[in-house]
């Protein structure tokens, strides 16, 4: 991985951690997600029009199919994640999702995009995945699993977390293929993918417009932060994917877990200090392995 790609990934990871902390503080639901998407359409419209002006008239059905697939994959990812949070604890769902996502997408990129990875890179993938699990307080999952009352919630969280990780891998591979093989602008992947999600979210809001307006009045500041920061961070990741193998970029993104722990401290709940330090060391070692392997 080049130094430029690594810097893009690290900046994107910091932005990802920042907007996730804002989203967690907002405590919003699907109405909040729709508000964020609508704000993205408005705020990023000048950039989207600028990027689309010369490119979109040349698109065929493959480009539009990838845009649609990306939008649906992101939408399903978000809804599966919300269902997981309703059925289990954040400390179960989130680390499983963020650990399995890059693991699947990395090896999926090796198979589907004909990428190559050295032994150091492979070890880096597993180090990042293990570090995500540790920094999220992963060992506490097994302690809670011994409690009959908590076992069902833990098992549900593991299932939803794994499903969420699969969706992360799916949209990562779709978007990676789009920017690396089809050479679609990362700006357009993010902007039009967001546009494709809006029609699927509107019916729920239209059924209870008063609830949507109440949510908008209460959370518009949080949504504004997400609408500015979230697309910027993901666009940087996609530009990094153009410069480096997707199998390296995807797990390196998870350094955001380290930033989240440093910025928020309690994003995934308290874990033992030694475990968090070990997780941070694993992530750092993994990113080094990916950068050099």
Coordinates of C-alpha atoms in Angstrom, one line a residue:
X1 CA 0.0 0.0 0.0
X2 CA 1.4 3.4 -1.0
X3 CA 1.9 6.1 1.5
X4 CA -0.8 8.2 -0.2
X5 CA -3.3 5.4 0.1
X6 CA -2.4 4.7 3.7
X7 CA -2.9 8.4 4.6
X8 CA -6.3 8.5 2.8
X9 CA -7.4 5.4 4.8
X10 CA -6.2 6.9 8.1
X11 CA -7.9 10.2 7.5
X12 CA -11.1 8.3 6.5
X13 CA -10.9 6.1 9.6
X14 CA -10.7 9.2 11.8
X15 CA -13.7 10.7 10.1
X16 CA -15.6 7.4 10.4
X17 CA -15.0 7.3 14.1
X18 CA -16.0 10.9 14.5
X19 CA -19.4 10.6 12.7
X20 CA -20.2 7.3 14.4
X21 CA -19.8 9.0 17.8
X22 CA -22.2 11.7 16.6
X23 CA -24.6 9.1 15.3
X24 CA -24.5 7.2 18.6
X25 CA -25.1 10.4 20.6
X26 CA -28.1 11.2 18.3
X27 CA -29.7 7.9 19.0
X28 CA -31.8 8.1 15.8
X29 CA -33.7 5.5 13.9
X30 CA -34.7 5.0 10.2
X31 CA -36.2 8.6 10.2
X32 CA -32.8 9.9 11.2
X33 CA -31.2 7.9 8.4
X34 CA -33.6 9.4 5.8
X35 CA -32.9 12.9 7.1
X36 CA -29.2 12.3 6.7
X37 CA -29.7 11.0 3.1
X38 CA -31.8 14.0 2.2
X39 CA -29.2 16.4 3.6
X40 CA -26.5 14.6 1.6
X41 CA -28.5 15.0 -1.6
X42 CA -28.7 18.8 -1.0
X43 CA -25.3 19.5 0.4
X44 CA -23.3 17.4 -2.0
X45 CA -25.4 18.3 -5.1
X46 CA -22.9 20.8 -6.5
X47 CA -20.0 18.2 -6.2
X48 CA -22.3 15.5 -7.6
X49 CA -23.4 17.5 -10.6
X50 CA -19.8 18.6 -11.3
X51 CA -18.6 14.9 -11.2
X52 CA -21.6 13.7 -13.2
X53 CA -21.6 16.3 -15.9
X54 CA -19.2 14.6 -18.3
X55 CA -19.3 11.0 -16.9
X56 CA -22.9 10.0 -16.6
X57 CA -23.9 10.6 -20.2
X58 CA -21.4 7.9 -21.1
X59 CA -22.8 5.3 -18.6
X60 CA -24.4 2.1 -19.8
X61 CA -26.6 -0.4 -17.9
X62 CA -23.6 -1.9 -16.1
X63 CA -22.7 1.4 -14.4
X64 CA -26.3 2.0 -13.3
X65 CA -26.7 -1.6 -12.1
X66 CA -23.6 -1.2 -9.9
X67 CA -24.9 2.1 -8.5
X68 CA -28.3 0.5 -7.7
X69 CA -26.6 -2.6 -6.2
X70 CA -24.4 -0.4 -4.1
X71 CA -27.3 1.7 -2.8
X72 CA -29.4 -1.4 -1.9
X73 CA -26.4 -3.1 -0.2
X74 CA -25.8 -0.1 2.0
X75 CA -29.6 0.1 2.8
X76 CA -29.8 -3.5 3.8
X77 CA -26.6 -3.2 5.8
X78 CA -28.1 -0.3 7.8
X79 CA -31.4 -2.1 8.5
X80 CA -29.7 -5.4 9.5
X81 CA -27.5 -3.4 11.8
X82 CA -30.6 -1.7 13.4
X83 CA -32.3 -5.0 13.9
X84 CA -29.2 -6.3 15.5
X85 CA -29.1 -3.4 18.0
X86 CA -32.8 -4.1 18.8
X87 CA -32.2 -7.8 19.4
X88 CA -28.9 -7.6 21.2
X89 CA -26.2 -5.3 22.7
X90 CA -24.0 -2.9 20.8
X91 CA -21.0 -4.5 22.3
X92 CA -21.9 -7.8 20.7
X93 CA -23.2 -6.7 17.2
X94 CA -20.6 -4.0 16.4
X95 CA -17.3 -5.8 17.0
X96 CA -18.6 -8.9 15.2
X97 CA -19.7 -6.8 12.2
X98 CA -16.6 -4.7 12.0
X99 CA -14.4 -7.8 12.4
X100 CA -16.1 -10.1 9.9
X101 CA -16.7 -7.4 7.3
X102 CA -13.0 -6.7 6.4
X103 CA -12.1 -10.4 6.7
X104 CA -14.7 -11.5 4.1
X105 CA -14.1 -8.5 1.8
X106 CA -10.3 -8.9 1.8
X107 CA -10.4 -12.6 0.8
X108 CA -13.3 -11.8 -1.6
X109 CA -11.2 -9.2 -3.3
X110 CA -8.4 -11.8 -3.7
X111 CA -10.8 -14.2 -5.5
X112 CA -13.0 -11.7 -7.5
X113 CA -10.6 -8.9 -8.3
X114 CA -7.5 -11.1 -8.9
X115 CA -5.5 -9.3 -6.2
X116 CA -2.5 -10.7 -4.5
X117 CA -1.4 -10.6 -0.8
X118 CA 1.8 -11.7 0.8
X119 CA 2.0 -13.6 4.1
X120 CA 2.6 -10.4 5.9
X121 CA -0.6 -8.9 4.4
X122 CA -2.6 -12.0 5.4
X123 CA -1.3 -11.8 8.9
X124 CA -2.2 -8.1 8.9
X125 CA -5.8 -8.9 8.0
X126 CA -6.1 -11.3 10.9
X127 CA -4.3 -8.9 13.3
X128 CA -6.7 -6.1 12.5
X129 CA -9.7 -8.4 12.8
X130 CA -8.5 -9.7 16.2
X131 CA -7.7 -6.1 17.3
X132 CA -11.2 -4.9 16.5
X133 CA -12.5 -7.8 18.6
X134 CA -10.2 -7.0 21.5
X135 CA -10.6 -3.2 21.6
X136 CA -14.4 -3.7 21.6
X137 CA -14.1 -5.8 24.8
X138 CA -14.7 -9.0 22.9
X139 CA -13.7 -11.6 25.6
X140 CA -16.7 -10.3 27.7
X141 CA -19.0 -11.9 25.1
X142 CA -18.1 -15.4 26.3
X143 CA -18.5 -14.4 30.0
X144 CA -22.1 -13.2 29.3
X145 CA -22.8 -16.3 27.1
X146 CA -22.5 -18.4 30.3
X147 CA -25.5 -16.6 31.8
X148 CA -28.7 -18.3 30.6
X149 CA -30.6 -15.0 30.6
X150 CA -28.0 -13.3 28.4
X151 CA -27.1 -16.3 26.1
X152 CA -30.1 -15.8 23.8
X153 CA -29.2 -12.1 23.3
X154 CA -25.5 -12.9 22.7
X155 CA -26.4 -15.6 20.1
X156 CA -28.8 -13.1 18.4
X157 CA -26.0 -10.5 18.4
X158 CA -23.5 -12.9 16.9
X159 CA -26.0 -13.8 14.1
X160 CA -26.9 -10.2 13.3
X161 CA -23.3 -9.1 13.6
X162 CA -22.1 -11.7 11.1
X163 CA -25.0 -10.8 8.8
X164 CA -24.0 -7.1 9.0
X165 CA -20.4 -8.1 8.3
X166 CA -21.5 -9.9 5.2
X167 CA -23.3 -6.8 4.0
X168 CA -20.2 -4.7 4.7
X169 CA -18.2 -7.1 2.6
X170 CA -20.8 -7.0 -0.2
X171 CA -20.9 -3.2 -0.5
X172 CA -17.1 -3.0 -0.2
X173 CA -16.7 -5.4 -3.1
X174 CA -19.4 -3.8 -5.2
X175 CA -17.9 -0.3 -4.7
X176 CA -14.3 -1.5 -5.0
X177 CA -15.2 -3.2 -8.4
X178 CA -16.9 0.0 -9.5
X179 CA -14.0 2.3 -8.9
X180 CA -11.2 -0.1 -9.8
X181 CA -12.5 -1.9 -12.8
X182 CA -15.4 0.2 -14.1
X183 CA -13.5 3.4 -13.2
X184 CA -16.6 5.1 -11.8
X185 CA -15.8 8.2 -9.8
X186 CA -15.9 7.5 -6.0
X187 CA -18.0 10.7 -5.7
X188 CA -20.6 9.4 -8.0
X189 CA -20.7 6.0 -6.3
X190 CA -21.4 7.6 -3.0
X191 CA -23.8 10.3 -4.2
X192 CA -25.9 8.2 -6.6
X193 CA -25.8 5.3 -4.2
X194 CA -27.3 7.5 -1.6
X195 CA -29.9 8.7 -4.1
X196 CA -30.9 5.1 -4.8
X197 CA -31.6 4.5 -1.1
X198 CA -34.0 7.4 -0.6
X199 CA -37.1 6.0 -2.5
X200 CA -37.0 2.9 -0.2
X201 CA -36.9 5.0 2.9
X202 CA -39.6 7.5 2.0
X203 CA -42.7 5.3 2.4
X204 CA -42.0 4.8 6.1
X205 CA -41.6 8.5 6.7
X206 CA -44.7 9.4 4.6
X207 CA -46.8 7.1 6.7
X208 CA -46.1 9.2 9.8
X209 CA -44.9 12.6 8.5
X210 CA -45.4 14.2 11.9
X211 CA -43.0 11.8 13.5
X212 CA -40.4 12.4 10.8
X213 CA -40.7 16.2 11.3
X214 CA -40.3 15.9 15.0
X215 CA -37.2 13.8 14.5
X216 CA -35.9 16.3 12.0
X217 CA -36.4 19.2 14.4
X218 CA -34.7 17.4 17.3
X219 CA -31.7 15.8 15.4
X220 CA -31.0 18.2 12.4
X221 CA -27.6 19.3 13.9
X222 CA -26.4 15.7 14.2
X223 CA -27.7 14.9 10.7
X224 CA -25.9 17.9 9.3
X225 CA -22.6 16.6 10.8
X226 CA -23.1 13.2 9.3
X227 CA -24.2 14.6 5.9
X228 CA -20.9 16.5 5.7
X229 CA -18.4 14.1 7.2
X230 CA -19.7 10.6 6.3
X231 CA -19.6 10.9 2.5
X232 CA -16.2 12.6 2.6
X233 CA -14.7 9.8 4.7
X234 CA -16.1 7.0 2.4
X235 CA -15.0 8.9 -0.8
X236 CA -11.5 8.9 0.6
X237 CA -11.7 5.2 1.1
X238 CA -12.8 4.6 -2.4
X239 CA -10.0 6.8 -3.8
X240 CA -7.5 4.8 -1.6
X241 CA -9.0 1.6 -3.2
X242 CA -8.0 3.0 -6.6
X243 CA -4.4 3.3 -5.4
X244 CA -4.0 0.1 -3.4
X245 CA -5.5 -3.4 -3.4
X246 CA -9.0 -3.5 -1.9
X247 CA -7.9 -6.5 0.2
X248 CA -5.5 -4.1 2.0
X249 CA -7.7 -1.1 2.2
X250 CA -10.8 -2.8 3.7
X251 CA -9.2 -4.1 6.9
X252 CA -7.0 -1.0 7.3
X253 CA -10.2 1.0 7.6
X254 CA -10.8 -0.7 10.9
X255 CA -8.2 1.5 12.5
X256 CA -11.3 3.7 13.0
X257 CA -12.1 1.4 16.0
X258 CA -8.8 2.6 17.6
X259 CA -9.7 6.3 16.9
X260 CA -13.2 5.7 18.3
X261 CA -11.8 4.4 21.5
X262 CA -9.5 7.3 21.8
X263 CA -12.1 9.9 20.9
X264 CA -15.1 8.5 22.7
X265 CA -13.8 6.0 25.2
X266 CA -17.2 4.4 25.6
X267 CA -18.4 3.8 22.0
X268 CA -18.6 0.0 22.6
X269 CA -18.8 0.0 26.4
X270 CA -16.1 -0.4 29.0
X271 CA -13.6 -3.2 28.6
X272 CA -10.5 -4.0 30.5
X273 CA -7.7 -1.6 30.0
X274 CA -5.1 -4.3 29.2
X275 CA -7.4 -5.8 26.6
X276 CA -7.9 -2.5 24.9
X277 CA -4.2 -1.9 24.8
X278 CA -3.6 -5.3 23.3
X279 CA -6.4 -4.6 20.7
X280 CA -4.8 -1.3 19.8
X281 CA -1.4 -3.0 19.4
X282 CA -2.9 -5.7 17.1
X283 CA -4.6 -3.1 14.9
X284 CA -1.4 -1.1 14.6
X285 CA 0.6 -4.2 13.8
X286 CA -2.0 -5.3 11.3
X287 CA -2.0 -1.9 9.5
X288 CA 1.8 -2.0 9.3
X289 CA 1.6 -5.5 7.8
X290 CA -1.0 -4.4 5.2
X291 CA 1.0 -1.3 4.3
X292 CA 4.2 -3.3 3.7
X293 CA 2.6 -6.6 2.5

